[in-house]
Amino acid sequence: MQADWDDLRVVLGVWRGGSTRAASNLVGMSHATIARRIDALETRLSVRIFDRLPSGYALTQDGEELVKAAQAMESELNAAQLKLTGRDKRLAGLIRITTIDVVATSFLMPVLTKFSEQYPEIEFEVGIGYRALDLRKREADIALRMINKPPEHLIGHRLTGVAWTGYATPQYIEQHDVSPGGDARWIGFGTRSAKPSWLQNSPNPDLSVWGMFDDLPLQIEAARQHLGVGYLPCFVGDRDEVLARVFPEVLVKRPDFWLLRHRDTRSTVRMRVFSEFLTEAFRESQALFEGRLYD
C-alpha cells in the first residue's frame, strides 16, 4: 500500500469530519491541502476512497477498508505515544504563551490547570499581547491569535472560527430601541471615524457609536454597566451571566483563531505535546467560539 501515516491521518480526519473543511480542524491543514492529498492518494492507490456529495465526503467500500486499517494504526500509535510521552512526568521546561486578554482569562487558564496535572514539571509564562512580532523576536514560544492568514515565518494551524455579535444587559435592551435607526448605541473601540470599518460589518451598522474603549475587558465592563451594546466575540458574550445577545440570529464571522509557533520549536517535545493538548481543548469548545452554543 502506497500510503503513509500522514495520508491515513488525513483520511481519518475527512471521515470523522464529513468534509475537508471540518477535517482541517482535526488534522491541522487547510481544507485545500486536504482535498489535494485525498486526490493524490486515490491516484496512487487507483481506488476511490470518498464519493464527493453535495452534503460532503462519503466513504466508498474501498474507503471503509482503508479507514479500518488507519484506525488500527492509530490505535497502535496512540498506545505507543501514551507509554513514551502521554504520562511522561519527565517532560519539563518552560513554555511562553502570548494571547489576547479575554482568551487568557476566560479560556486558557482551565486548560493550563488540566495540562499541569499531567505534566507538573512544565512551567508556563503567559503574556497579553496583540502584536504579530512576538514570536519572531522570541518573546514567546506559542501565540494564540485571531488572524486571517498566519505569517510565513511561523508554523501553526487553525484552531476554530470565531463569531461576534452585539451584547447588552437585558435592562438596556428593554429601555432602548435596538432596531435600525433606534436610540441604542454601540460601545466604541478602535479609531475614531465617522463610519469605522467594524461598524459597517456589524449586526446593525445604523446604530450610533458612543465613546472609545481600548480593549475587550473595558468594552465588556462598559456593556455590563448599561453604557451601550458591546460588539463582542460569542465565546465571551454567550458565557457572561450579565449580558444577553441583542441580535440573537445575527452572527458576524471575524478572523479565525490560530495557534502559531516559531519554526525553531518544531522538534521540542513539550511544545508539540502542549500544542496537541490545546488544539483538542479548542476543538471541544468549537461550538462556543463559532456562536453555536445555543443551536
mmCIF file with all atom_site columns, C-alpha atoms in Angstrom, residues 122-280:
data_model
loop_
_atom_site.group_PDB
_atom_site.id
_atom_site.type_symbol
_atom_site.label_atom_id
_atom_site.label_alt_id
_atom_site.label_comp_id
_atom_site.label_asym_id
_atom_site.label_entity_id
_atom_site.label_seq_id
_atom_site.pdbx_PDB_ins_code
_atom_site.Cartn_x
_atom_site.Cartn_y
_atom_site.Cartn_z
_atom_site.occupancy
_atom_site.B_iso_or_equiv
_atom_site.pdbx_formal_charge
_atom_site.auth_seq_id
_atom_site.auth_comp_id
_atom_site.auth_asym_id
_atom_site.auth_atom_id
_atom_site.pdbx_PDB_model_num
ATOM 1   C CA . ILE A 1 122 ? 6.294   22.042 32.561 1.00 0.00 ? 122 ILE A CA 1
ATOM 2   C CA . GLU A 1 123 ? 6.101   25.683 33.581 1.00 0.00 ? 123 GLU A CA 1
ATOM 3   C CA . PHE A 1 124 ? 4.239   28.499 31.828 1.00 0.00 ? 124 PHE A CA 1
ATOM 4   C CA . GLU A 1 125 ? 4.721   32.194 31.269 1.00 0.00 ? 125 GLU A CA 1
ATOM 5   C CA . VAL A 1 126 ? 1.578   33.848 29.907 1.00 0.00 ? 126 VAL A CA 1
ATOM 6   C CA . GLY A 1 127 ? 1.686   37.318 28.425 1.00 0.00 ? 127 GLY A CA 1
ATOM 7   C CA . ILE A 1 128 ? -1.005  39.534 26.945 1.00 0.00 ? 128 ILE A CA 1
ATOM 8   C CA . GLY A 1 129 ? -0.375  41.000 23.523 1.00 0.00 ? 129 GLY A CA 1
ATOM 9   C CA . TYR A 1 130 ? -1.853  41.706 20.119 1.00 0.00 ? 130 TYR A CA 1
ATOM 10  C CA . ARG A 1 131 ? 1.359   42.145 18.153 1.00 0.00 ? 131 ARG A CA 1
ATOM 11  C CA . ALA A 1 132 ? 2.291   39.738 15.361 1.00 0.00 ? 132 ALA A CA 1
ATOM 12  C CA . LEU A 1 133 ? 6.019   40.003 16.067 1.00 0.00 ? 133 LEU A CA 1
ATOM 13  C CA . ASP A 1 134 ? 6.096   38.321 19.474 1.00 0.00 ? 134 ASP A CA 1
ATOM 14  C CA . LEU A 1 135 ? 7.336   35.000 18.091 1.00 0.00 ? 135 LEU A CA 1
ATOM 15  C CA . ARG A 1 136 ? 9.823   36.410 15.599 1.00 0.00 ? 136 ARG A CA 1
ATOM 16  C CA . LYS A 1 137 ? 11.528  38.298 18.421 1.00 0.00 ? 137 LYS A CA 1
ATOM 17  C CA . ARG A 1 138 ? 11.394  35.099 20.507 1.00 0.00 ? 138 ARG A CA 1
ATOM 18  C CA . GLU A 1 139 ? 9.359   36.884 23.151 1.00 0.00 ? 139 GLU A CA 1
ATOM 19  C CA . ALA A 1 140 ? 7.092   33.828 23.230 1.00 0.00 ? 140 ALA A CA 1
ATOM 20  C CA . ASP A 1 141 ? 7.067   30.211 22.062 1.00 0.00 ? 141 ASP A CA 1
ATOM 21  C CA . ILE A 1 142 ? 3.369   29.948 21.215 1.00 0.00 ? 142 ILE A CA 1
ATOM 22  C CA . ALA A 1 143 ? 0.935   32.637 20.141 1.00 0.00 ? 143 ALA A CA 1
ATOM 23  C CA . LEU A 1 144 ? -2.852  32.351 20.038 1.00 0.00 ? 144 LEU A CA 1
ATOM 24  C CA . ARG A 1 145 ? -4.076  34.934 17.577 1.00 0.00 ? 145 ARG A CA 1
ATOM 25  C CA . MET A 1 146 ? -7.217  35.909 15.695 1.00 0.00 ? 146 MET A CA 1
ATOM 26  C CA . ILE A 1 147 ? -5.814  36.420 12.204 1.00 0.00 ? 147 ILE A CA 1
ATOM 27  C CA . ASN A 1 148 ? -6.818  35.984 8.561  1.00 0.00 ? 148 ASN A CA 1
ATOM 28  C CA . LYS A 1 149 ? -3.555  34.398 7.458  1.00 0.00 ? 149 LYS A CA 1
ATOM 29  C CA . PRO A 1 150 ? -0.544  33.275 9.518  1.00 0.00 ? 150 PRO A CA 1
ATOM 30  C CA . PRO A 1 151 ? 2.828   34.911 8.774  1.00 0.00 ? 151 PRO A CA 1
ATOM 31  C CA . GLU A 1 152 ? 5.062   32.810 6.501  1.00 0.00 ? 152 GLU A CA 1
ATOM 32  C CA . HIS A 1 153 ? 7.912   32.740 9.017  1.00 0.00 ? 153 HIS A CA 1
ATOM 33  C CA . LEU A 1 154 ? 5.774   30.847 11.550 1.00 0.00 ? 154 LEU A CA 1
ATOM 34  C CA . ILE A 1 155 ? 4.278   27.373 11.697 1.00 0.00 ? 155 ILE A CA 1
ATOM 35  C CA . GLY A 1 156 ? 0.845   26.708 13.069 1.00 0.00 ? 156 GLY A CA 1
ATOM 36  C CA . HIS A 1 157 ? -2.693  25.690 12.337 1.00 0.00 ? 157 HIS A CA 1
ATOM 37  C CA . ARG A 1 158 ? -6.223  26.989 12.523 1.00 0.00 ? 158 ARG A CA 1
ATOM 38  C CA . LEU A 1 159 ? -7.996  26.194 15.781 1.00 0.00 ? 159 LEU A CA 1
ATOM 39  C CA . THR A 1 160 ? -11.540 27.432 15.246 1.00 0.00 ? 160 THR A CA 1
ATOM 40  C CA . GLY A 1 161 ? -13.686 30.029 13.608 1.00 0.00 ? 161 GLY A CA 1
ATOM 41  C CA . VAL A 1 162 ? -14.792 32.997 15.721 1.00 0.00 ? 162 VAL A CA 1
ATOM 42  C CA . ALA A 1 163 ? -18.240 34.605 15.594 1.00 0.00 ? 163 ALA A CA 1
ATOM 43  C CA . TRP A 1 164 ? -19.121 38.040 17.005 1.00 0.00 ? 164 TRP A CA 1
ATOM 44  C CA . THR A 1 165 ? -22.383 39.830 17.686 1.00 0.00 ? 165 THR A CA 1
ATOM 45  C CA . GLY A 1 166 ? -23.882 42.525 19.899 1.00 0.00 ? 166 GLY A CA 1
ATOM 46  C CA . TYR A 1 167 ? -24.382 42.103 23.666 1.00 0.00 ? 167 TYR A CA 1
ATOM 47  C CA . ALA A 1 168 ? -26.008 44.316 26.276 1.00 0.00 ? 168 ALA A CA 1
ATOM 48  C CA . THR A 1 169 ? -27.770 43.953 29.597 1.00 0.00 ? 169 THR A CA 1
ATOM 49  C CA . PRO A 1 170 ? -31.451 42.918 29.486 1.00 0.00 ? 170 PRO A CA 1
ATOM 50  C CA . GLN A 1 171 ? -32.218 46.255 31.168 1.00 0.00 ? 171 GLN A CA 1
ATOM 51  C CA . TYR A 1 172 ? -30.510 48.177 28.350 1.00 0.00 ? 172 TYR A CA 1
ATOM 52  C CA . ILE A 1 173 ? -32.282 46.128 25.674 1.00 0.00 ? 173 ILE A CA 1
ATOM 53  C CA . GLU A 1 174 ? -35.648 46.736 27.334 1.00 0.00 ? 174 GLU A CA 1
ATOM 54  C CA . GLN A 1 175 ? -35.128 50.500 27.634 1.00 0.00 ? 175 GLN A CA 1
ATOM 55  C CA . HIS A 1 176 ? -33.690 51.195 24.179 1.00 0.00 ? 176 HIS A CA 1
ATOM 56  C CA . ASP A 1 177 ? -34.698 50.656 20.587 1.00 0.00 ? 177 ASP A CA 1
ATOM 57  C CA . VAL A 1 178 ? -32.093 48.368 19.009 1.00 0.00 ? 178 VAL A CA 1
ATOM 58  C CA . SER A 1 179 ? -33.687 48.354 15.540 1.00 0.00 ? 179 SER A CA 1
ATOM 59  C CA . PRO A 1 180 ? -32.014 50.277 12.663 1.00 0.00 ? 180 PRO A CA 1
ATOM 60  C CA . GLY A 1 181 ? -32.107 53.973 13.455 1.00 0.00 ? 181 GLY A CA 1
ATOM 61  C CA . GLY A 1 182 ? -33.082 53.329 17.088 1.00 0.00 ? 182 GLY A CA 1
ATOM 62  C CA . ASP A 1 183 ? -31.659 55.127 20.099 1.00 0.00 ? 183 ASP A CA 1
ATOM 63  C CA . ALA A 1 184 ? -29.425 52.221 21.175 1.00 0.00 ? 184 ALA A CA 1
ATOM 64  C CA . ARG A 1 185 ? -25.706 52.775 20.622 1.00 0.00 ? 185 ARG A CA 1
ATOM 65  C CA . TRP A 1 186 ? -22.586 50.739 20.070 1.00 0.00 ? 186 TRP A CA 1
ATOM 66  C CA . ILE A 1 187 ? -19.742 50.970 22.573 1.00 0.00 ? 187 ILE A CA 1
ATOM 67  C CA . GLY A 1 188 ? -16.866 52.370 20.549 1.00 0.00 ? 188 GLY A CA 1
ATOM 68  C CA . PHE A 1 189 ? -13.383 50.926 20.056 1.00 0.00 ? 189 PHE A CA 1
ATOM 69  C CA . GLY A 1 190 ? -10.511 51.120 17.597 1.00 0.00 ? 190 GLY A CA 1
ATOM 70  C CA . THR A 1 191 ? -10.015 54.500 15.980 1.00 0.00 ? 191 THR A CA 1
ATOM 71  C CA . ARG A 1 192 ? -12.450 57.373 15.797 1.00 0.00 ? 192 ARG A CA 1
ATOM 72  C CA . SER A 1 193 ? -14.071 57.900 12.413 1.00 0.00 ? 193 SER A CA 1
ATOM 73  C CA . ALA A 1 194 ? -17.486 58.756 11.059 1.00 0.00 ? 194 ALA A CA 1
ATOM 74  C CA . LYS A 1 195 ? -18.055 55.145 9.952  1.00 0.00 ? 195 LYS A CA 1
ATOM 75  C CA . PRO A 1 196 ? -15.388 52.744 11.327 1.00 0.00 ? 196 PRO A CA 1
ATOM 76  C CA . SER A 1 197 ? -14.867 49.555 9.348  1.00 0.00 ? 197 SER A CA 1
ATOM 77  C CA . TRP A 1 198 ? -16.061 47.312 12.163 1.00 0.00 ? 198 TRP A CA 1
ATOM 78  C CA . LEU A 1 199 ? -19.366 49.212 12.295 1.00 0.00 ? 199 LEU A CA 1
ATOM 79  C CA . GLN A 1 200 ? -20.022 48.648 8.593  1.00 0.00 ? 200 GLN A CA 1
ATOM 80  C CA . ASN A 1 201 ? -19.727 44.887 9.161  1.00 0.00 ? 201 ASN A CA 1
ATOM 81  C CA . SER A 1 202 ? -21.605 44.839 12.479 1.00 0.00 ? 202 SER A CA 1
ATOM 82  C CA . PRO A 1 203 ? -25.057 43.289 13.027 1.00 0.00 ? 203 PRO A CA 1
ATOM 83  C CA . ASN A 1 204 ? -26.619 46.797 12.901 1.00 0.00 ? 204 ASN A CA 1
ATOM 84  C CA . PRO A 1 205 ? -24.478 49.469 11.193 1.00 0.00 ? 205 PRO A CA 1
ATOM 85  C CA . ASP A 1 206 ? -27.277 52.048 11.533 1.00 0.00 ? 206 ASP A CA 1
ATOM 86  C CA . LEU A 1 207 ? -26.785 52.493 15.281 1.00 0.00 ? 207 LEU A CA 1
ATOM 87  C CA . SER A 1 208 ? -24.569 55.322 16.523 1.00 0.00 ? 208 SER A CA 1
ATOM 88  C CA . VAL A 1 209 ? -21.203 54.763 18.210 1.00 0.00 ? 209 VAL A CA 1
ATOM 89  C CA . TRP A 1 210 ? -20.540 56.174 21.658 1.00 0.00 ? 210 TRP A CA 1
ATOM 90  C CA . GLY A 1 211 ? -17.217 56.532 23.484 1.00 0.00 ? 211 GLY A CA 1
ATOM 91  C CA . MET A 1 212 ? -13.885 54.836 22.903 1.00 0.00 ? 212 MET A CA 1
ATOM 92  C CA . PHE A 1 213 ? -12.751 51.816 24.932 1.00 0.00 ? 213 PHE A CA 1
ATOM 93  C CA . ASP A 1 214 ? -9.322  50.456 24.099 1.00 0.00 ? 214 ASP A CA 1
ATOM 94  C CA . ASP A 1 215 ? -9.581  46.746 24.870 1.00 0.00 ? 215 ASP A CA 1
ATOM 95  C CA . LEU A 1 216 ? -12.137 43.977 25.194 1.00 0.00 ? 216 LEU A CA 1
ATOM 96  C CA . PRO A 1 217 ? -12.256 43.863 29.013 1.00 0.00 ? 217 PRO A CA 1
ATOM 97  C CA . LEU A 1 218 ? -13.168 47.559 29.041 1.00 0.00 ? 218 LEU A CA 1
ATOM 98  C CA . GLN A 1 219 ? -15.824 47.053 26.371 1.00 0.00 ? 219 GLN A CA 1
ATOM 99  C CA . ILE A 1 220 ? -17.290 44.128 28.292 1.00 0.00 ? 220 ILE A CA 1
ATOM 100 C CA . GLU A 1 221 ? -17.480 46.133 31.502 1.00 0.00 ? 221 GLU A CA 1
ATOM 101 C CA . ALA A 1 222 ? -18.993 49.115 29.691 1.00 0.00 ? 222 ALA A CA 1
ATOM 102 C CA . ALA A 1 223 ? -21.727 46.851 28.347 1.00 0.00 ? 223 ALA A CA 1
ATOM 103 C CA . ARG A 1 224 ? -22.299 45.391 31.816 1.00 0.00 ? 224 ARG A CA 1
ATOM 104 C CA . GLN A 1 225 ? -22.745 48.913 33.159 1.00 0.00 ? 225 GLN A CA 1
ATOM 105 C CA . HIS A 1 226 ? -25.574 49.634 30.677 1.00 0.00 ? 226 HIS A CA 1
ATOM 106 C CA . LEU A 1 227 ? -23.492 52.073 28.608 1.00 0.00 ? 227 LEU A CA 1
ATOM 107 C CA . GLY A 1 228 ? -24.458 50.543 25.287 1.00 0.00 ? 228 GLY A CA 1
ATOM 108 C CA . VAL A 1 229 ? -24.150 47.494 23.062 1.00 0.00 ? 229 VAL A CA 1
ATOM 109 C CA . GLY A 1 230 ? -20.795 45.752 23.100 1.00 0.00 ? 230 GLY A CA 1
ATOM 110 C CA . TYR A 1 231 ? -19.557 44.162 19.874 1.00 0.00 ? 231 TYR A CA 1
ATOM 111 C CA . LEU A 1 232 ? -18.056 41.029 21.416 1.00 0.00 ? 232 LEU A CA 1
ATOM 112 C CA . PRO A 1 233 ? -16.918 37.527 20.464 1.00 0.00 ? 233 PRO A CA 1
ATOM 113 C CA . CYS A 1 234 ? -19.508 34.878 21.257 1.00 0.00 ? 234 CYS A CA 1
ATOM 114 C CA . PHE A 1 235 ? -17.098 32.865 23.404 1.00 0.00 ? 235 PHE A CA 1
ATOM 115 C CA . VAL A 1 236 ? -17.128 35.842 25.779 1.00 0.00 ? 236 VAL A CA 1
ATOM 116 C CA . GLY A 1 237 ? -20.664 37.165 25.475 1.00 0.00 ? 237 GLY A CA 1
ATOM 117 C CA . ASP A 1 238 ? -22.517 33.853 25.497 1.00 0.00 ? 238 ASP A CA 1
ATOM 118 C CA . ARG A 1 239 ? -20.941 32.850 28.809 1.00 0.00 ? 239 ARG A CA 1
ATOM 119 C CA . ASP A 1 240 ? -21.434 36.218 30.516 1.00 0.00 ? 240 ASP A CA 1
ATOM 120 C CA . GLU A 1 241 ? -24.219 35.971 33.099 1.00 0.00 ? 241 GLU A CA 1
ATOM 121 C CA . VAL A 1 242 ? -24.927 39.711 32.951 1.00 0.00 ? 242 VAL A CA 1
ATOM 122 C CA . LEU A 1 243 ? -25.176 40.146 29.163 1.00 0.00 ? 243 LEU A CA 1
ATOM 123 C CA . ALA A 1 244 ? -27.579 38.899 26.513 1.00 0.00 ? 244 ALA A CA 1
ATOM 124 C CA . ARG A 1 245 ? -27.484 38.837 22.731 1.00 0.00 ? 245 ARG A CA 1
ATOM 125 C CA . VAL A 1 246 ? -29.056 41.916 21.218 1.00 0.00 ? 246 VAL A CA 1
ATOM 126 C CA . PHE A 1 247 ? -29.367 40.406 17.738 1.00 0.00 ? 247 PHE A CA 1
ATOM 127 C CA . PRO A 1 248 ? -29.761 36.685 18.542 1.00 0.00 ? 248 PRO A CA 1
ATOM 128 C CA . GLU A 1 249 ? -29.765 35.421 14.952 1.00 0.00 ? 249 GLU A CA 1
ATOM 129 C CA . VAL A 1 250 ? -27.100 37.727 13.517 1.00 0.00 ? 250 VAL A CA 1
ATOM 130 C CA . LEU A 1 251 ? -23.533 36.463 13.791 1.00 0.00 ? 251 LEU A CA 1
ATOM 131 C CA . VAL A 1 252 ? -20.533 38.073 12.118 1.00 0.00 ? 252 VAL A CA 1
ATOM 132 C CA . LYS A 1 253 ? -17.576 35.885 11.248 1.00 0.00 ? 253 LYS A CA 1
ATOM 133 C CA . ARG A 1 254 ? -14.275 37.581 12.009 1.00 0.00 ? 254 ARG A CA 1
ATOM 134 C CA . PRO A 1 255 ? -10.681 36.282 11.777 1.00 0.00 ? 255 PRO A CA 1
ATOM 135 C CA . ASP A 1 256 ? -10.144 32.693 12.935 1.00 0.00 ? 256 ASP A CA 1
ATOM 136 C CA . PHE A 1 257 ? -8.121  31.603 15.933 1.00 0.00 ? 257 PHE A CA 1
ATOM 137 C CA . TRP A 1 258 ? -4.726  30.185 15.051 1.00 0.00 ? 258 TRP A CA 1
ATOM 138 C CA . LEU A 1 259 ? -2.044  28.500 17.115 1.00 0.00 ? 259 LEU A CA 1
ATOM 139 C CA . LEU A 1 260 ? 1.329   29.817 15.934 1.00 0.00 ? 260 LEU A CA 1
ATOM 140 C CA . ARG A 1 261 ? 4.827   28.633 16.789 1.00 0.00 ? 261 ARG A CA 1
ATOM 141 C CA . HIS A 1 262 ? 8.316   29.649 15.841 1.00 0.00 ? 262 HIS A CA 1
ATOM 142 C CA . ARG A 1 263 ? 9.951   27.156 13.461 1.00 0.00 ? 263 ARG A CA 1
ATOM 143 C CA . ASP A 1 264 ? 12.788  26.592 15.932 1.00 0.00 ? 264 ASP A CA 1
ATOM 144 C CA . THR A 1 265 ? 10.338  24.862 18.293 1.00 0.00 ? 265 THR A CA 1
ATOM 145 C CA . ARG A 1 266 ? 9.305   22.221 15.739 1.00 0.00 ? 266 ARG A CA 1
ATOM 146 C CA . SER A 1 267 ? 11.365  19.455 17.377 1.00 0.00 ? 267 SER A CA 1
ATOM 147 C CA . THR A 1 268 ? 10.694  20.470 21.004 1.00 0.00 ? 268 THR A CA 1
ATOM 148 C CA . VAL A 1 269 ? 8.635   17.698 22.558 1.00 0.00 ? 269 VAL A CA 1
ATOM 149 C CA . ARG A 1 270 ? 6.953   19.778 25.254 1.00 0.00 ? 270 ARG A CA 1
ATOM 150 C CA . MET A 1 271 ? 5.793   22.282 22.616 1.00 0.00 ? 271 MET A CA 1
ATOM 151 C CA . ARG A 1 272 ? 4.322   19.520 20.493 1.00 0.00 ? 272 ARG A CA 1
ATOM 152 C CA . VAL A 1 273 ? 2.561   17.836 23.413 1.00 0.00 ? 273 VAL A CA 1
ATOM 153 C CA . PHE A 1 274 ? 1.087   21.104 24.660 1.00 0.00 ? 274 PHE A CA 1
ATOM 154 C CA . SER A 1 275 ? 0.053   22.201 21.153 1.00 0.00 ? 275 SER A CA 1
ATOM 155 C CA . GLU A 1 276 ? -1.866  18.947 20.677 1.00 0.00 ? 276 GLU A CA 1
ATOM 156 C CA . PHE A 1 277 ? -3.494  19.324 24.103 1.00 0.00 ? 277 PHE A CA 1
ATOM 157 C CA . LEU A 1 278 ? -4.507  22.916 23.385 1.00 0.00 ? 278 LEU A CA 1
ATOM 158 C CA . THR A 1 279 ? -5.830  22.049 19.934 1.00 0.00 ? 279 THR A CA 1
ATOM 159 C CA . GLU A 1 280 ? -8.102  19.415 21.432 1.00 0.00 ? 280 GLU A CA 1
#
